[in-house]
mmCIF file of C-alpha atoms in Angstrom:
data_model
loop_
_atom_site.group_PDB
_atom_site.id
_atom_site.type_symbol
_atom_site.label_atom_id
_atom_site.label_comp_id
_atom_site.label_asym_id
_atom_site.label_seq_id
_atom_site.Cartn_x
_atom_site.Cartn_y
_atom_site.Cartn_z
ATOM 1 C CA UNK A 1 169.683 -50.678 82.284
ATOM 2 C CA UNK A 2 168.544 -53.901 83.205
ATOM 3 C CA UNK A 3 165.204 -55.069 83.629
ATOM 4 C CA UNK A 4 164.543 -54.425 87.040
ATOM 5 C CA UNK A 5 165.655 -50.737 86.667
ATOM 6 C CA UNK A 6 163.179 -51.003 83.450
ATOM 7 C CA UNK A 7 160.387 -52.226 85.613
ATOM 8 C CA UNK A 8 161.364 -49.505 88.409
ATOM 9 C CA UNK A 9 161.062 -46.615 85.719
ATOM 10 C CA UNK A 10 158.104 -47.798 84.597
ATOM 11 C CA UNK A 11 156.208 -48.487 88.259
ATOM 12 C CA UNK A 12 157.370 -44.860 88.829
ATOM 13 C CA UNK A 13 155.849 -43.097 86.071
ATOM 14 C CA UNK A 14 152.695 -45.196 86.467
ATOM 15 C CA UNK A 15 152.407 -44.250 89.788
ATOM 16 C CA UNK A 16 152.587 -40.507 89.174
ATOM 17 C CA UNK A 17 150.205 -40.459 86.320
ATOM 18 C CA UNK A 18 148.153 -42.693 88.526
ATOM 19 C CA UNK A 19 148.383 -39.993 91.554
ATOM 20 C CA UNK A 20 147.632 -37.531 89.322
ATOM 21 C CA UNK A 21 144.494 -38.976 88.067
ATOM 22 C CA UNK A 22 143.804 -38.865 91.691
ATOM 23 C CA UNK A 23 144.186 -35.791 91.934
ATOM 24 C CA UNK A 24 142.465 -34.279 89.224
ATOM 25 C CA UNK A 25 139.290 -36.524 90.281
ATOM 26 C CA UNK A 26 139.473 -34.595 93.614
ATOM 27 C CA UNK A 27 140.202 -31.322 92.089
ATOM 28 C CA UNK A 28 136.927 -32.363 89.842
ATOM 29 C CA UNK A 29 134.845 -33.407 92.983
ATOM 30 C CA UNK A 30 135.760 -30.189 94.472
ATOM 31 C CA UNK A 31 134.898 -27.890 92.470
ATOM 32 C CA UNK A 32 131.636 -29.522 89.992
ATOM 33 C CA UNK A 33 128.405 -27.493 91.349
ATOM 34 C CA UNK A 34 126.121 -30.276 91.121
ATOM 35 C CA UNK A 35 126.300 -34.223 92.285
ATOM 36 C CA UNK A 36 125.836 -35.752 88.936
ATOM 37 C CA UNK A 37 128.654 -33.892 87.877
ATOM 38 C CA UNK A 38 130.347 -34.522 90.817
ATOM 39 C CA UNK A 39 129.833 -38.192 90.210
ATOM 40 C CA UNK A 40 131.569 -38.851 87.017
ATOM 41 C CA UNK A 41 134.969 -36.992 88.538
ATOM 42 C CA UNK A 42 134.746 -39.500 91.365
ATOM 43 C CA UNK A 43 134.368 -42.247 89.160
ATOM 44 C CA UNK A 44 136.586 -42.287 85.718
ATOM 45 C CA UNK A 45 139.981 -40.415 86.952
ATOM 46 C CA UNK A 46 139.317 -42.507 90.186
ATOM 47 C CA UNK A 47 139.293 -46.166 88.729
ATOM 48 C CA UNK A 48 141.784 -45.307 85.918
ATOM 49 C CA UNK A 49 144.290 -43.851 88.527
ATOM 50 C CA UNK A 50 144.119 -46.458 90.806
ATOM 51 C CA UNK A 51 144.188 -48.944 87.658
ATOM 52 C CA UNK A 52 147.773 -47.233 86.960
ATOM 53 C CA UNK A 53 148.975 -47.502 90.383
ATOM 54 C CA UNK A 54 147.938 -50.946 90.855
ATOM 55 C CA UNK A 55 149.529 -51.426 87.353
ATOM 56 C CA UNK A 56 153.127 -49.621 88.473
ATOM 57 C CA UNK A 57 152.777 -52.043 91.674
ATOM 58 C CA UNK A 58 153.057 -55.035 89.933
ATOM 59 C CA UNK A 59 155.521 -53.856 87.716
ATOM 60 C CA UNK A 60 157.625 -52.977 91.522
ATOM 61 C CA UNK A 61 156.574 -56.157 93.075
ATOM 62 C CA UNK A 62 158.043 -58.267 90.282
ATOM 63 C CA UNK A 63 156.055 -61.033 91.648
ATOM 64 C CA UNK A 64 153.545 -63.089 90.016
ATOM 65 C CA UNK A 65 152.320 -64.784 93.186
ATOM 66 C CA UNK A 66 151.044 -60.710 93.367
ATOM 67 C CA UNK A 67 149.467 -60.077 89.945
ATOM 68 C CA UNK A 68 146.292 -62.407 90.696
ATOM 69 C CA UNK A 69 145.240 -59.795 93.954
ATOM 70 C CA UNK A 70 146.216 -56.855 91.874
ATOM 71 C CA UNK A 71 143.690 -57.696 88.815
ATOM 72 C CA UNK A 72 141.405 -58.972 91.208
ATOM 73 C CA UNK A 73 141.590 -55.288 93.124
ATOM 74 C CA UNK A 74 141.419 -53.428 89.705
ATOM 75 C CA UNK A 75 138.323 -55.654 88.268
ATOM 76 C CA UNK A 76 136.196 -54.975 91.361
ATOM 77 C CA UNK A 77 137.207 -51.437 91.325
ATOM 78 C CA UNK A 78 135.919 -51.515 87.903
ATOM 79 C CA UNK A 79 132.943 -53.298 88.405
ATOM 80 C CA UNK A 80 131.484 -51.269 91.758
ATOM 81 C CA UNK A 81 132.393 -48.081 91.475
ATOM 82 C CA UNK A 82 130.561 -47.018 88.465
ATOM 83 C CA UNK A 83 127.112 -48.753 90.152
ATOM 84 C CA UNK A 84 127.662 -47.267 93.439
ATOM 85 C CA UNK A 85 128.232 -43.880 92.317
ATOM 86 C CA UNK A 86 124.505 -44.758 90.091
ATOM 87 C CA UNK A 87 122.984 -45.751 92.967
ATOM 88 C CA UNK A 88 123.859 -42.331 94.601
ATOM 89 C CA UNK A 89 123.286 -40.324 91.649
ATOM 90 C CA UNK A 90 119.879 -41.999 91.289
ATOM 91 C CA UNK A 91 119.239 -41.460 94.774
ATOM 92 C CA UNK A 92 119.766 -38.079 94.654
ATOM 93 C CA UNK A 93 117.580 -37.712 91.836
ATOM 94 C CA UNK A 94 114.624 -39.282 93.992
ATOM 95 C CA UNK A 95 115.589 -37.374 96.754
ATOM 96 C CA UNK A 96 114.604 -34.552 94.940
ATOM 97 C CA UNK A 97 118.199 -33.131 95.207
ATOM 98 C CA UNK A 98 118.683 -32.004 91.275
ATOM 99 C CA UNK A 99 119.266 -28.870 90.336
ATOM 100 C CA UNK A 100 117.112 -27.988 87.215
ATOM 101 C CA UNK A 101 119.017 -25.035 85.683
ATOM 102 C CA UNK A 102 122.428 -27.358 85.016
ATOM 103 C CA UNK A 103 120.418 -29.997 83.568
ATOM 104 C CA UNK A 104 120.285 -29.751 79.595
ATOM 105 C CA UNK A 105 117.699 -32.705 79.312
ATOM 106 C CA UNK A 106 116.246 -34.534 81.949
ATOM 107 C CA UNK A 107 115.063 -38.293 80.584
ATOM 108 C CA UNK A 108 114.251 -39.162 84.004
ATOM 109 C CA UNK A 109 111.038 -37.196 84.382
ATOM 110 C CA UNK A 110 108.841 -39.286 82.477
ATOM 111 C CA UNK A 111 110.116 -42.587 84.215
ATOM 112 C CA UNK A 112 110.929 -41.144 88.232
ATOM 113 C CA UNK A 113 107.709 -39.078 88.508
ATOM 114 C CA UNK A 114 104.975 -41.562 88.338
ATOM 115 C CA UNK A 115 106.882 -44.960 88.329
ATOM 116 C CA UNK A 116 106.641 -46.692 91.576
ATOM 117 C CA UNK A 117 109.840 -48.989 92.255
ATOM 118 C CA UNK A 118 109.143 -51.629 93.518
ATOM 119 C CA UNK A 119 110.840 -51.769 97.535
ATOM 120 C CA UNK A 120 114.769 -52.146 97.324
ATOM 121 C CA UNK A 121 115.539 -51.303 94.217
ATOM 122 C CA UNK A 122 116.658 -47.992 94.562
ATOM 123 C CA UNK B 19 162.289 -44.563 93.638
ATOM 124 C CA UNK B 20 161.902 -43.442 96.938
ATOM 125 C CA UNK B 21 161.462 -39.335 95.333
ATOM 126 C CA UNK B 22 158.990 -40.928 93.023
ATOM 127 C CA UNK B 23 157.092 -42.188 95.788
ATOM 128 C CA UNK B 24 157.514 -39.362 97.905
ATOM 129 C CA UNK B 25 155.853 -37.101 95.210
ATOM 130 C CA UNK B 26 153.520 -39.099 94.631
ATOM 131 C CA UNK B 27 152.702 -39.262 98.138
ATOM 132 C CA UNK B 28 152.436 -35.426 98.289
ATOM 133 C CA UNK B 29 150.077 -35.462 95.786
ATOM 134 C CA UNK B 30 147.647 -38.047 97.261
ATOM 135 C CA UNK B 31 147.994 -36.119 100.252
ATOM 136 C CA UNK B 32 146.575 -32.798 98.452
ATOM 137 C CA UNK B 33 143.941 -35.349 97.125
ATOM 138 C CA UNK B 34 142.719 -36.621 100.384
ATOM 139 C CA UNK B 35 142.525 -32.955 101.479
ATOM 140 C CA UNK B 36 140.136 -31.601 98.915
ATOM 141 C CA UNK B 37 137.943 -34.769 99.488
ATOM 142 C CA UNK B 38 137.784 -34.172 102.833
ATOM 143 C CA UNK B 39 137.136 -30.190 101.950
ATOM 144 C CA UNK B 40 133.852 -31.762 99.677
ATOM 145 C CA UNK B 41 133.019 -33.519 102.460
ATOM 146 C CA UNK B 42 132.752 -31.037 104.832
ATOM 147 C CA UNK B 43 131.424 -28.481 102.627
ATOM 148 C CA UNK B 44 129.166 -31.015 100.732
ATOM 149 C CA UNK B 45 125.510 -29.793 101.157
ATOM 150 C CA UNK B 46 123.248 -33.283 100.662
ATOM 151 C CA UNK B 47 124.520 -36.794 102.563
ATOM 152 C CA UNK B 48 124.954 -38.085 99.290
ATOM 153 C CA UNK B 49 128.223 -35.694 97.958
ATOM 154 C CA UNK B 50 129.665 -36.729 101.589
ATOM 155 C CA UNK B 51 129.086 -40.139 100.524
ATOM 156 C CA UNK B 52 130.823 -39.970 97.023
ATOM 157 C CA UNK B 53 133.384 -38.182 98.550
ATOM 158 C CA UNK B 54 133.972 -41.279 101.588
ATOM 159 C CA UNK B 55 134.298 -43.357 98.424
ATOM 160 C CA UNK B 56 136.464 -41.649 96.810
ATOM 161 C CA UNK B 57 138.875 -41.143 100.776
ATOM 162 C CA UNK B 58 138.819 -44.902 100.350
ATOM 163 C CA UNK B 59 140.137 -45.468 96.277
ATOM 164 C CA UNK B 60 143.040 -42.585 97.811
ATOM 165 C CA UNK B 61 143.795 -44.841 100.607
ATOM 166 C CA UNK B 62 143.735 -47.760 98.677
ATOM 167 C CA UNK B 63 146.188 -45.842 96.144
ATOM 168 C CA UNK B 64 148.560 -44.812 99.646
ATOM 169 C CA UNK B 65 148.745 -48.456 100.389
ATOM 170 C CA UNK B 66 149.922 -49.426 96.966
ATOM 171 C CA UNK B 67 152.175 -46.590 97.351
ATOM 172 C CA UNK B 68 153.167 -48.265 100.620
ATOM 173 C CA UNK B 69 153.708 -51.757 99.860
ATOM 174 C CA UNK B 70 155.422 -50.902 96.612
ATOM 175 C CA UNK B 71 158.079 -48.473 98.630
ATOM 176 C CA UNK B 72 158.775 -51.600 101.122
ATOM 177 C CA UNK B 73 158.254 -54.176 98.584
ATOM 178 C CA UNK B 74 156.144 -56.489 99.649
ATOM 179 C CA UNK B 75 152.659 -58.069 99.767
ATOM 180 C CA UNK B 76 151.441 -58.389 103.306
ATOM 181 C CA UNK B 77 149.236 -55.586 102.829
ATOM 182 C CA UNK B 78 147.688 -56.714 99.436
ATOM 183 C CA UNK B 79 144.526 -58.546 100.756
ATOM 184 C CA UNK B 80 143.482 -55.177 102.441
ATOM 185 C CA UNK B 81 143.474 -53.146 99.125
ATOM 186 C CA UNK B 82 140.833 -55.961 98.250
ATOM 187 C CA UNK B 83 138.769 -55.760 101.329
ATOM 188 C CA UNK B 84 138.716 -51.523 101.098
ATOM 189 C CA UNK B 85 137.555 -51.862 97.542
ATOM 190 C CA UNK B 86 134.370 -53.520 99.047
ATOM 191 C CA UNK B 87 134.193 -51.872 102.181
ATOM 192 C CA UNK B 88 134.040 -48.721 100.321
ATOM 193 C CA UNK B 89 131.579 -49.778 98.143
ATOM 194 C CA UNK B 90 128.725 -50.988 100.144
ATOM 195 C CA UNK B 91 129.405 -48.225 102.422
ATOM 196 C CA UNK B 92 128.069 -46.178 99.642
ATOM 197 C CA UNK B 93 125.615 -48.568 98.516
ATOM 198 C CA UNK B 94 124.271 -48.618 101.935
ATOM 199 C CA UNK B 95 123.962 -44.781 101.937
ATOM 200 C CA UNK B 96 122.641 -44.500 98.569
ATOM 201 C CA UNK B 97 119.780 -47.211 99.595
ATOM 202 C CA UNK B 98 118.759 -45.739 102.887
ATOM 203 C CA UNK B 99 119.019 -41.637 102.061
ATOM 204 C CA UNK B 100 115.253 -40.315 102.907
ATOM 205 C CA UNK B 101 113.087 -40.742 100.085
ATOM 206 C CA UNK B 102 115.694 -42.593 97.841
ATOM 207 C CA UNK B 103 112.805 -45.491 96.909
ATOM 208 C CA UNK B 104 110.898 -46.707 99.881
ATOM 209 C CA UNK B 105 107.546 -45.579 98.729
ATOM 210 C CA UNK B 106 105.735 -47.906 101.874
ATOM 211 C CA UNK B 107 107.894 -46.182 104.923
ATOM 212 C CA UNK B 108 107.375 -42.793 103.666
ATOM 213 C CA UNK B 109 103.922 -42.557 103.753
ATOM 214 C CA UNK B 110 102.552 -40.105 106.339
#
């Protein structure tokens, strides 16, 4: 068993526990009734599955000229997928696009109804 | 390691197609928007799958470029949707 057949192993079983993050954020964006529901399974299973795969690439590529694209990838998948996903969850909200009866408590009607943003700031 | 990949492959495959169902079926512009983002973290995951099968790094530079594309796309849809914030160009 030496290393490289280590690092194999271990790239494979990151990769399927990556896909099936995947997977299971589909399956969650699929089937949630309302957008901001929807949102969080296309954000957390997304970014952590594609952290896993990037994470069983590196461990295939074997090459360190690789890792500094790889954590590059990962930490901007990290960083903009959780505020894009706000951004459209937000918009949604100021679209008018929520659907009461799923929400349990909604903080946002004090602060969306009357406050005017100012332009671009969505 | 090729089976590995090949299952894995599968699976992003029944991934892509239940995004693509969502973003069909999706009734406001905005779930067909979180579900392009989410097409473009399962392509990005396919070309991992990709260059780690062939083993090599050509293709590494795009997995960075998708991560942005993907996100301003949505950014861009999240800022412009009809009524999403600007007050001024709504006003009858």
């Amino acid at each position: 068993m030496s290393w490289a057949q280590a690092a194999d192993a271990i790239a494979g079983a990151c990769f399927l526990v990556g896909a099936f993050l995947a997977l299971i954020a589909a399956i969650g964006i699929l089937r949630l009734p309302d957008l901001l529901s929807r949102m969080h399974a296309a954000t957390k299973p997304q970014v952590l599955g594609l952290w896993l795969v990037l994470i069983g690439l590196g461990f295939r590529l074997r090459e360190p000229g690789a890792i500094g694209i790889l954590v590059l990838v990962a930490l901007f998948q990290l960083l903009t997928t959780p505020v894009a996903n706000h951004m459209m969850g937000r918009a949604s909200i100021r679209a008018g696009q929520v659907r009461e009866e799923l929400l349990v408590v909604n903080d946002l009607d004090r602060v969306a109804s009357d406050h005017q943003e100012p332009r671009g700031a969505p | 390691m090729t089976v590995v990949l090949l299952v894995c492959a599968v699976i992003l495959t029944v991934a892509a197609v239940c995004t693509v169902a969502r973003m069909t079926k999706g009734p406001t512009l905005l779930d067909r928007a979180v579900a392009l983002d989410m097409l473009v973290a399962i392509a990005i995951c396919a070309l991992a799958l990709e260059a780690a099968l062939n083993r090599h790094i050509h293709t590494l530079p795009v997995l960075l470029v998708l991560t942005l594309l993907g996100f301003v796309g949505s950014v861009g849809v999240a800022r412009f949707t009809h009524g999403s914030d600007d007050i001024d160009a709504e006003r009858p």
